[in-house]
Short mmCIF file of C-alpha atoms and ligand atoms in Angstrom, two decimals:
data_model
loop_
_atom_site.label_atom_id
_atom_site.label_comp_id
_atom_site.label_asym_id
_atom_site.label_seq_id
_atom_site.Cartn_x
_atom_site.Cartn_y
_atom_site.Cartn_z
CA MET A 1 -23.73 43.53 58.96
CA ALA A 2 -22.74 46.75 61.55
CA GLU A 3 -19.36 46.31 60.85
CA PHE A 4 -19.80 46.16 57.21
CA GLU A 5 -21.85 49.34 57.27
CA ASP A 6 -18.78 51.39 57.07
CA LYS A 7 -17.98 49.60 53.54
CA VAL A 8 -21.32 50.49 52.27
CA ILE A 9 -20.54 51.73 48.49
CA HIS A 10 -24.04 51.74 47.00
CA GLU A 11 -27.50 51.57 48.72
CA LEU A 12 -30.95 51.11 46.85
CA ASP A 13 -34.51 50.58 47.70
CA GLY A 14 -32.83 48.63 51.50
CA ILE A 15 -30.73 46.42 48.73
CA LYS A 16 -26.54 47.14 50.56
CA GLU A 17 -23.91 46.94 48.05
CA TYR A 18 -20.16 46.27 50.27
CA ASP A 19 -16.53 47.04 48.69
CA ASN A 20 -15.73 43.55 49.38
CA PRO A 21 -11.78 43.28 46.98
CA MET A 22 -10.91 40.20 46.67
CA PRO A 23 -8.63 38.45 48.59
CA GLY A 24 -4.52 39.03 47.52
CA TRP A 25 -3.92 35.46 46.52
CA LEU A 26 -6.50 35.36 44.56
CA MET A 27 -5.48 39.25 43.45
CA ALA A 28 -1.97 37.51 43.36
CA ILE A 29 -3.09 34.82 41.18
CA TRP A 30 -5.21 36.71 38.76
CA TRP A 31 -1.47 39.01 38.59
CA GLY A 32 0.64 36.73 38.35
CA SER A 33 -1.11 34.88 35.25
CA ILE A 34 -1.43 38.88 32.78
CA LEU A 35 2.72 38.82 33.43
CA PHE A 36 3.31 35.13 33.51
CA ALA A 37 0.70 36.34 29.75
CA ALA A 38 2.99 38.92 28.90
CA ALA A 39 6.28 37.37 29.30
CA TYR A 40 4.98 33.52 26.98
CA LEU A 41 3.52 36.19 24.29
CA VAL A 42 6.95 37.74 23.86
CA PHE A 43 9.30 34.18 24.61
CA TYR A 44 7.36 32.92 22.88
CA ALA A 45 4.86 33.64 19.85
CA LEU A 46 6.53 36.37 19.15
CA ALA A 47 9.86 35.85 19.11
CA PHE A 48 11.37 34.68 15.66
CA GLY A 49 15.30 34.14 14.66
CA GLU A 50 16.50 29.99 16.56
CA GLY A 51 14.34 28.07 19.11
CA SER A 52 10.98 30.54 18.02
CA MET A 53 7.86 28.41 17.96
CA GLU A 54 8.09 28.77 13.88
CA ALA A 55 11.43 27.08 14.04
CA GLU A 56 10.45 25.24 15.75
CA TYR A 57 7.68 23.49 13.86
CA ARG A 58 10.03 23.68 10.76
CA ALA A 59 12.47 21.32 11.80
CA GLU A 60 10.12 18.97 12.65
CA THR A 61 8.54 18.94 9.47
CA ASP A 62 11.75 19.17 7.42
CA ARG A 63 12.48 15.92 9.57
CA ALA A 64 9.67 14.69 8.95
CA LEU A 65 9.52 14.77 5.27
CA ALA A 66 12.89 14.19 4.98
CA ALA A 67 12.15 10.62 7.26
CA ILE A 68 8.93 10.20 4.63
CA GLN A 69 11.23 10.99 0.65
CA VAL A 70 13.33 8.28 2.72
CA TYR A 71 10.40 5.95 2.73
CA LEU A 72 9.13 6.90 -0.57
CA ASP A 73 13.06 6.56 -2.70
CA ALA A 74 12.85 2.74 -0.66
CA ASN A 75 9.41 2.23 -1.60
CA PRO A 76 7.99 4.21 -5.26
CA LEU A 77 4.53 3.82 -5.34
CA VAL A 78 3.82 2.34 -8.19
CA PRO A 79 0.42 2.41 -9.73
CA SER A 80 -1.31 -0.59 -10.28
CA PRO A 81 -0.43 -2.24 -13.11
CA GLU A 82 -3.35 -1.48 -14.47
CA GLU A 83 -3.66 1.21 -14.91
CA LEU A 84 -0.68 1.32 -16.65
CA LEU A 85 -1.75 -0.46 -19.38
CA ALA A 86 -5.33 0.99 -19.71
CA GLY A 87 -2.33 4.34 -19.81
CA ALA A 88 -1.03 2.59 -22.95
CA ARG A 89 -4.32 2.81 -24.60
CA ASP A 90 -5.12 6.54 -23.05
CA PRO A 91 -4.60 8.91 -26.12
CA VAL A 92 -4.22 12.16 -23.86
CA VAL A 93 -2.11 10.08 -21.30
CA LEU A 94 0.38 8.91 -24.55
CA GLU A 95 0.74 11.77 -25.78
CA LEU A 96 2.43 13.17 -22.14
CA GLY A 97 4.15 10.09 -22.06
CA ALA A 98 5.31 9.88 -26.21
CA SER A 99 5.89 14.48 -25.66
CA ARG A 100 7.97 12.89 -22.16
CA TYR A 101 9.98 11.14 -24.07
CA ALA A 102 10.87 13.05 -26.47
CA ARG A 103 12.74 15.21 -23.44
CA SER A 104 14.08 12.78 -21.21
CA CYS A 105 14.84 8.94 -22.71
CA ALA A 106 14.93 9.83 -26.17
CA SER A 107 18.89 10.74 -26.19
CA CYS A 108 19.34 7.56 -24.79
CA HIS A 109 17.14 5.14 -25.96
CA GLY A 110 16.56 6.03 -29.61
CA ALA A 111 13.67 8.63 -30.77
CA GLU A 112 11.77 5.20 -31.56
CA GLY A 113 12.58 3.96 -28.40
CA GLN A 114 14.80 1.24 -31.20
CA GLY A 115 17.97 1.96 -28.48
CA LEU A 116 21.57 3.64 -28.41
CA ILE A 117 23.34 3.67 -25.40
CA GLY A 118 19.88 2.80 -23.38
CA PRO A 119 18.80 -0.51 -24.33
CA ASN A 120 16.53 -0.84 -27.51
CA LEU A 121 12.25 -0.84 -24.95
CA THR A 122 10.58 -2.11 -28.28
CA ASP A 123 11.46 -5.45 -28.93
CA ASP A 124 10.92 -7.91 -25.87
CA HIS A 125 13.66 -9.12 -24.14
CA TRP A 126 15.02 -7.50 -20.77
CA LEU A 127 17.82 -7.28 -18.65
CA HIS A 128 14.62 -5.77 -15.58
CA GLY A 129 11.78 -8.08 -16.31
CA GLY A 130 9.12 -6.63 -18.57
CA SER A 131 6.10 -6.70 -16.40
CA ILE A 132 5.23 -3.22 -16.24
CA SER A 133 4.98 -2.71 -12.98
CA GLU A 134 9.09 -4.12 -14.30
CA VAL A 135 9.25 -1.20 -15.79
CA PHE A 136 8.26 1.15 -14.16
CA LEU A 137 10.93 0.61 -11.48
CA SER A 138 13.53 0.66 -13.33
CA VAL A 139 12.45 4.02 -14.30
CA ALA A 140 11.21 5.50 -11.15
CA LYS A 141 15.05 4.07 -9.09
CA GLY A 142 16.53 3.70 -12.62
CA TRP A 143 20.08 1.91 -12.72
CA PRO A 144 22.14 4.41 -11.49
CA ALA A 145 26.06 1.92 -11.69
CA LYS A 146 24.84 1.18 -15.21
CA GLY A 147 24.05 4.56 -16.59
CA MET A 148 20.28 4.27 -16.47
CA PRO A 149 19.18 7.50 -14.67
CA PRO A 150 16.17 6.92 -12.37
CA TRP A 151 13.76 8.99 -12.94
CA GLY A 152 11.06 9.29 -10.03
CA ARG A 153 11.46 12.31 -7.99
CA ALA A 154 12.88 14.09 -11.15
CA MET A 155 9.43 14.36 -12.83
CA PRO A 156 5.70 14.42 -11.29
CA PRO A 157 3.93 11.58 -10.77
CA ALA A 158 1.58 12.04 -14.05
CA GLU A 159 4.29 12.08 -16.12
CA LEU A 160 6.40 9.61 -14.34
CA THR A 161 3.00 7.26 -15.29
CA ALA A 162 2.66 8.72 -19.19
CA VAL A 163 6.18 8.01 -19.62
CA VAL A 164 6.50 3.84 -18.77
CA SER A 165 2.60 4.00 -20.22
CA TYR A 166 4.53 5.09 -23.39
CA VAL A 167 6.82 2.80 -23.26
CA ARG A 168 4.94 0.26 -22.89
CA SER A 169 3.10 0.92 -26.01
CA LEU A 170 6.65 1.00 -28.33
CA GLN A 171 6.19 -2.65 -27.79
CA GLY A 172 6.18 -5.22 -31.09
CA THR A 173 6.54 -1.73 -33.20
CA HIS A 174 10.07 -2.64 -34.36
CA PRO A 175 11.99 0.33 -35.80
CA ALA A 176 14.56 0.64 -38.50
CA GLY A 177 17.83 -0.23 -36.93
CA GLY A 178 17.23 -1.57 -33.17
CA ARG A 179 19.92 -2.14 -30.77
CA ALA A 180 20.21 -6.76 -30.89
CA PRO A 181 17.64 -7.88 -28.02
CA GLU A 182 19.27 -7.72 -24.54
CA GLY A 183 18.42 -9.58 -21.25
CA GLN A 184 15.33 -12.29 -21.61
CA PRO A 185 12.27 -12.51 -23.66
CA PHE A 186 8.67 -11.74 -21.88
CA THR A 187 5.58 -11.87 -22.88
CA PRO A 188 3.74 -8.86 -22.51
CA GLU A 189 0.50 -8.13 -20.68
CA PRO A 190 -2.17 -8.41 -22.79
CA LEU A 191 -3.55 -4.20 -23.28
CA PRO A 192 -7.45 -4.19 -21.06
CA GLU A 193 -9.75 -3.88 -24.57
CA THR A 194 -10.73 -0.17 -25.02
C1 HEC B 1 21.73 9.13 -19.47
C2 HEC B 1 20.83 7.24 -20.72
C3 HEC B 1 20.16 6.97 -20.58
C4 HEC B 1 18.20 7.71 -19.96
C5 HEC B 1 18.53 9.82 -20.16
C6 HEC B 1 17.04 6.90 -20.07
N1 HEC B 1 17.95 5.71 -19.68
FE1 HEC B 1 17.38 3.66 -19.82
N2 HEC B 1 18.46 2.92 -19.13
C7 HEC B 1 20.18 3.20 -20.20
C8 HEC B 1 20.73 2.63 -20.07
C9 HEC B 1 22.24 2.17 -19.60
C10 HEC B 1 20.04 1.29 -19.23
C11 HEC B 1 20.40 0.40 -19.00
C12 HEC B 1 20.74 -0.66 -17.38
C13 HEC B 1 21.54 -2.03 -17.71
O1 HEC B 1 22.19 -1.97 -18.06
O2 HEC B 1 21.17 -2.55 -16.79
C14 HEC B 1 18.39 1.49 -19.15
C15 HEC B 1 17.41 0.66 -18.98
C16 HEC B 1 15.81 1.48 -19.50
C17 HEC B 1 14.56 -0.02 -18.48
C18 HEC B 1 15.05 -1.37 -18.41
C19 HEC B 1 15.47 -1.48 -19.93
C20 HEC B 1 15.81 -3.15 -19.54
O3 HEC B 1 15.76 -3.98 -20.35
O4 HEC B 1 15.55 -3.73 -17.94
C21 HEC B 1 14.26 1.55 -19.25
C22 HEC B 1 12.66 0.29 -19.18
C23 HEC B 1 14.66 2.24 -19.40
N3 HEC B 1 16.21 2.62 -20.10
C24 HEC B 1 13.00 3.18 -19.77
C25 HEC B 1 13.86 4.33 -19.71
C26 HEC B 1 12.75 5.43 -19.87
C27 HEC B 1 11.29 5.55 -19.86
C28 HEC B 1 13.39 6.87 -19.64
C29 HEC B 1 13.35 8.02 -19.32
C30 HEC B 1 12.30 8.96 -18.92
C31 HEC B 1 14.96 6.97 -19.96
N4 HEC B 1 14.68 5.30 -18.76
C32 HEC B 1 16.14 7.47 -19.66
C33 HEC B 1 20.25 5.17 -20.81
C34 HEC B 1 19.70 5.81 -20.18
#
């Protein structure tokens, strides 16, 4: 080890510490990675505006959300018939449904569902099917060409469900001055026992 004697930088109890610099190639990788990290930080993590990581992330999530919305518009999440029918017996659901009905539906279907511009919702005749799931789809998707707006995106799911349960609770109430029955007869599905 004599050729390294001049490189001894420290000696204690016969143990010698040499000054052994790291090989050049390793130092090159070391400095290179520091420079790369600094450049990476500036170009990607700290950059903002178009082309930044955040903008890329937002563009991708926007694309995904748009695809989900297209799917949901074509396939509204239909609550189970059991849930909708049970709601027609649930005072809490009916209260929410009634207030939503008064706000969004009464202007066309009458305050008591007797029909006005829109058909009578209290009789057992239906233009688009009277099963609770069909009524849900009528309300969620609407019949825009016939003047019935789609409500699926216009109200939160809980209110949409509640208003359909409320419509079911109007079955057979025969309010005065109701519009004549339209469409096909449908025997209402029984409500669950309470
Ligand atoms: C702007 C007026 C208007 C509003 C507001 C409106 N509707 Fe309608 N609705 C109509 C018309 C018109 C029809 C009939 C569509 C047709 O002839 O195909 C209809 C049809 C329906 C049907 C299908 C009836 C059947 O015989 O099959 C249901 C159920 C219904 N509406 C429920 C609702 C509910 C619940 C709301 C409130 C969330 C509502 N509508 C708000 C105008 C309206």
